[in-house]
Amino acid sequence: MSEERERTFVMVKPDGVQRGLVGEIVSRFEQRGLKLVGAKFMRIDEELAHDHYAEHEDKPFFEGLVEFITSGPVMAMVWEGQDATRQVRAMMGETDPADSAPGTIRGDLGLDLGRNVIHGSDHEDPGANEREIELFFDDDELVEWEQVDETWLYE
Ligand code: IDP
Ligand code: MG
């Protein structure tokens, strides 16, 4: 095994939910071999939005971002697997869908920077995955389970 198995936080944003893309996105992670260990269909309130996007507080797009992320339900999830944070980011594409390669989630399903369908923990920000999981999920909302195909996914 080359990398450690870890958990990462992923969220289908309000535009992805409204456009009926939850199933498509969940399906991509399942097919990749990642394991779903937590999921919550929820509405983000103002306080959680500020906490979640605290690093962007001083950016000009911050207020618009908070308004967008609180504008409708989201599908918050925790996915587990080998090198999960980095692999999910690679599957997502670039922040701007216009710069995202076909085959990536943003490159296949989006067009506009302000409506980029999905959030995933930043793999270049150490501890971001753990911090975001804690922000959205209680410990008892995460499920430990064994995937039947695990022996065929990992060497
Ligand atoms: P990421 O989602 O790829 O990690 P970040 O730089 O962390 O990208 O930005 C968080 C979110 O803020 C983006 O996903 C996008 O929704 C929004 N955002 C980032 N930059 C801009 C911008 O220049 N204009 C409008 N929205 C932006
Ligand atoms: Mg980010």
GROMACS .gro file of C-alpha atoms and ligand atoms in nm:
model
  183
    1MET     CA    1   0.000   0.000   0.000
    2SER     CA    2   0.160   0.325  -0.117
    3GLU     CA    3  -0.042   0.584   0.073
    4GLU     CA    4  -0.233   0.589   0.397
    5ARG     CA    5  -0.607   0.533   0.404
    6GLU     CA    6  -0.773   0.850   0.523
    7ARG     CA    7  -1.103   1.034   0.532
    8THR     CA    8  -1.194   1.346   0.342
    9PHE     CA    9  -1.486   1.586   0.345
   10VAL     CA   10  -1.689   1.629   0.026
   11MET     CA   11  -2.003   1.829  -0.039
   12VAL     CA   12  -2.236   1.859  -0.335
   13LYS     CA   13  -2.314   2.231  -0.335
   14PRO     CA   14  -2.666   2.379  -0.375
   15ASP     CA   15  -2.627   2.407  -0.754
   16GLY     CA   16  -2.536   2.037  -0.779
   17VAL     CA   17  -2.835   1.937  -0.566
   18GLN     CA   18  -3.075   2.158  -0.763
   19ARG     CA   19  -2.943   2.020  -1.092
   20GLY     CA   20  -2.993   1.659  -0.979
   21LEU     CA   21  -2.624   1.570  -0.978
   22VAL     CA   22  -2.598   1.404  -0.634
   23GLY     CA   23  -2.637   1.052  -0.774
   24GLU     CA   24  -2.386   1.109  -1.054
   25ILE     CA   25  -2.127   1.244  -0.812
   26VAL     CA   26  -2.180   0.973  -0.548
   27SER     CA   27  -2.155   0.715  -0.823
   28ARG     CA   28  -1.815   0.843  -0.938
   29PHE     CA   29  -1.667   0.808  -0.589
   30GLU     CA   30  -1.822   0.464  -0.541
   31GLN     CA   31  -1.686   0.343  -0.872
   32ARG     CA   32  -1.342   0.475  -0.786
   33GLY     CA   33  -1.344   0.245  -0.484
   34LEU     CA   34  -1.381   0.504  -0.213
   35LYS     CA   35  -1.598   0.413   0.085
   36LEU     CA   36  -1.882   0.633   0.208
   37VAL     CA   37  -1.863   0.662   0.588
   38GLY     CA   38  -2.092   0.959   0.646
   39ALA     CA   39  -2.366   1.149   0.463
   40LYS     CA   40  -2.600   1.427   0.558
   41PHE     CA   41  -2.853   1.609   0.341
   42MET     CA   42  -2.876   1.946   0.508
   43ARG     CA   43  -2.908   2.320   0.483
   44ILE     CA   44  -2.597   2.517   0.588
   45ASP     CA   45  -2.670   2.814   0.813
   46GLU     CA   46  -2.485   3.146   0.809
   47GLU     CA   47  -2.259   3.055   1.104
   48LEU     CA   48  -2.148   2.721   0.958
   49ALA     CA   49  -2.087   2.888   0.621
   50HIS     CA   50  -1.860   3.146   0.786
   51ASP     CA   51  -1.670   2.876   0.978
   52HIS     CA   52  -1.634   2.651   0.675
   53TYR     CA   53  -1.508   2.928   0.447
   54ALA     CA   54  -1.314   3.124   0.715
   55GLU     CA   55  -0.995   3.118   0.505
   56HIS     CA   56  -1.175   3.325   0.238
   57GLU     CA   57  -1.321   3.586   0.476
   58ASP     CA   58  -1.124   3.872   0.326
   59LYS     CA   59  -1.183   3.782  -0.038
   60PRO     CA   60  -1.415   3.996  -0.250
   61PHE     CA   61  -1.628   3.692  -0.336
   62PHE     CA   62  -1.684   3.590   0.029
   63GLU     CA   63  -2.034   3.736   0.083
   64GLY     CA   64  -2.155   3.594  -0.248
   65LEU     CA   65  -2.006   3.257  -0.157
   66VAL     CA   66  -2.184   3.251   0.180
   67GLU     CA   67  -2.511   3.352   0.016
   68PHE     CA   68  -2.473   3.077  -0.244
   69ILE     CA   69  -2.375   2.796  -0.008
   70THR     CA   70  -2.670   2.877   0.226
   71SER     CA   71  -2.918   2.920  -0.062
   72GLY     CA   72  -3.038   2.559  -0.072
   73PRO     CA   73  -2.967   2.211   0.059
   74VAL     CA   74  -2.628   2.046   0.022
   75MET     CA   75  -2.518   1.682   0.038
   76ALA     CA   76  -2.234   1.666   0.292
   77MET     CA   77  -2.030   1.346   0.288
   78VAL     CA   78  -1.722   1.177   0.426
   79TRP     CA   79  -1.535   0.942   0.191
   80GLU     CA   80  -1.257   0.708   0.302
   81GLY     CA   81  -0.978   0.541   0.110
   82GLN     CA   82  -0.614   0.536   0.012
   83ASP     CA   83  -0.490   0.892  -0.044
   84ALA     CA   84  -0.858   0.997  -0.045
   85THR     CA   85  -0.815   1.374  -0.007
   86ARG     CA   86  -0.577   1.413  -0.300
   87GLN     CA   87  -0.763   1.165  -0.519
   88VAL     CA   88  -1.098   1.339  -0.463
   89ARG     CA   89  -0.940   1.675  -0.551
   90ALA     CA   90  -0.801   1.525  -0.871
   91MET     CA   91  -1.147   1.388  -0.959
   92MET     CA   92  -1.303   1.731  -0.891
   93GLY     CA   93  -1.082   1.925  -1.133
   94GLU     CA   94  -0.974   2.287  -1.090
   95THR     CA   95  -1.162   2.548  -0.884
   96ASP     CA   96  -1.290   2.705  -1.208
   97PRO     CA   97  -1.488   2.456  -1.419
   98ALA     CA   98  -1.367   2.643  -1.728
   99ASP     CA   99  -1.010   2.535  -1.646
  100SER     CA  100  -1.110   2.180  -1.552
  101ALA     CA  101  -1.028   1.891  -1.780
  102PRO     CA  102  -1.308   1.682  -1.929
  103GLY     CA  103  -1.343   1.371  -1.718
  104THR     CA  104  -1.334   1.567  -1.394
  105ILE     CA  105  -1.652   1.648  -1.203
  106ARG     CA  106  -1.624   2.023  -1.254
  107GLY     CA  107  -1.499   1.977  -1.610
  108ASP     CA  108  -1.794   1.755  -1.701
  109LEU     CA  109  -2.073   1.911  -1.495
  110GLY     CA  110  -2.004   2.284  -1.462
  111LEU     CA  111  -1.918   2.600  -1.654
  112ASP     CA  112  -1.890   2.889  -1.407
  113LEU     CA  113  -1.648   2.959  -1.119
  114GLY     CA  114  -1.927   3.070  -0.884
  115ARG     CA  115  -2.131   2.753  -0.957
  116ASN     CA  116  -1.872   2.478  -0.942
  117VAL     CA  117  -2.097   2.197  -0.811
  118ILE     CA  118  -1.874   2.040  -0.548
  119HIS     CA  119  -1.649   2.107  -0.250
  120GLY     CA  120  -1.363   1.884  -0.139
  121SER     CA  121  -1.108   1.931   0.139
  122ASP     CA  122  -0.785   2.097   0.026
  123HIS     CA  123  -0.508   1.833   0.015
  124GLU     CA  124  -0.243   2.106   0.031
  125ASP     CA  125  -0.380   2.235   0.362
  126PRO     CA  126  -0.271   1.981   0.627
  127GLY     CA  127  -0.555   1.888   0.859
  128ALA     CA  128  -0.824   2.053   0.644
  129ASN     CA  129  -0.999   1.719   0.593
  130GLU     CA  130  -1.018   1.641   0.967
  131ARG     CA  131  -1.122   1.997   1.051
  132GLU     CA  132  -1.404   1.999   0.797
  133ILE     CA  133  -1.529   1.653   0.895
  134GLU     CA  134  -1.548   1.770   1.257
  135LEU     CA  135  -1.730   2.086   1.157
  136PHE     CA  136  -2.005   1.894   0.979
  137PHE     CA  137  -2.027   1.558   1.156
  138ASP     CA  138  -2.043   1.425   1.511
  139ASP     CA  139  -1.832   1.113   1.577
  140ASP     CA  140  -2.141   0.893   1.607
  141GLU     CA  141  -2.259   1.002   1.263
  142LEU     CA  142  -1.960   0.834   1.097
  143VAL     CA  143  -1.995   0.464   1.023
  144GLU     CA  144  -1.715   0.207   1.043
  145TRP     CA  145  -1.781  -0.078   0.802
  146GLU     CA  146  -1.600  -0.324   0.584
  147GLN     CA  147  -1.646  -0.306   0.208
  148VAL     CA  148  -1.686  -0.654   0.057
  149ASP     CA  149  -1.457  -0.566  -0.235
  150GLU     CA  150  -1.181  -0.420  -0.016
  151THR     CA  151  -0.946  -0.715  -0.077
  152TRP     CA  152  -0.977  -0.651  -0.451
  153LEU     CA  153  -0.921  -0.276  -0.424
  154TYR     CA  154  -0.603  -0.285  -0.223
  155GLU     CA  155  -0.290  -0.493  -0.259
  156IDP     P1  156  -1.183   2.506  -0.408
  156IDP     O1  157  -1.332   2.493  -0.388
  156IDP     O2  158  -1.139   2.450  -0.539
  156IDP     O3  159  -1.102   2.452  -0.292
  156IDP     P2  160  -1.120   2.773  -0.309
  156IDP     O4  161  -1.012   2.861  -0.362
  156IDP     O5  162  -1.100   2.710  -0.175
  156IDP     O6  163  -1.152   2.663  -0.420
  156IDP     O7  164  -1.252   2.861  -0.307
  156IDP     C1  165  -1.368   2.816  -0.239
  156IDP     C2  166  -1.488   2.842  -0.325
  156IDP     O8  167  -1.508   2.982  -0.340
  156IDP     C3  168  -1.478   2.790  -0.469
  156IDP     O9  169  -1.512   2.654  -0.480
  156IDP     C4  170  -1.580   2.877  -0.540
  156IDP    O10  171  -1.713   2.831  -0.514
  156IDP     C5  172  -1.562   3.009  -0.468
  156IDP     N1  173  -1.467   3.097  -0.537
  156IDP     C6  174  -1.333   3.090  -0.538
  156IDP     N2  175  -1.277   3.189  -0.609
  156IDP     C7  176  -1.382   3.261  -0.655
  156IDP     C8  177  -1.392   3.380  -0.736
  156IDP    O11  178  -1.293   3.438  -0.781
  156IDP     N3  179  -1.518   3.424  -0.763
  156IDP     C9  180  -1.630   3.364  -0.715
  156IDP     N4  181  -1.625   3.255  -0.638
  156IDP    C10  182  -1.503   3.204  -0.609
  157MG      MG  183  -1.071   2.520  -0.099
   0.00000   0.00000   0.00000
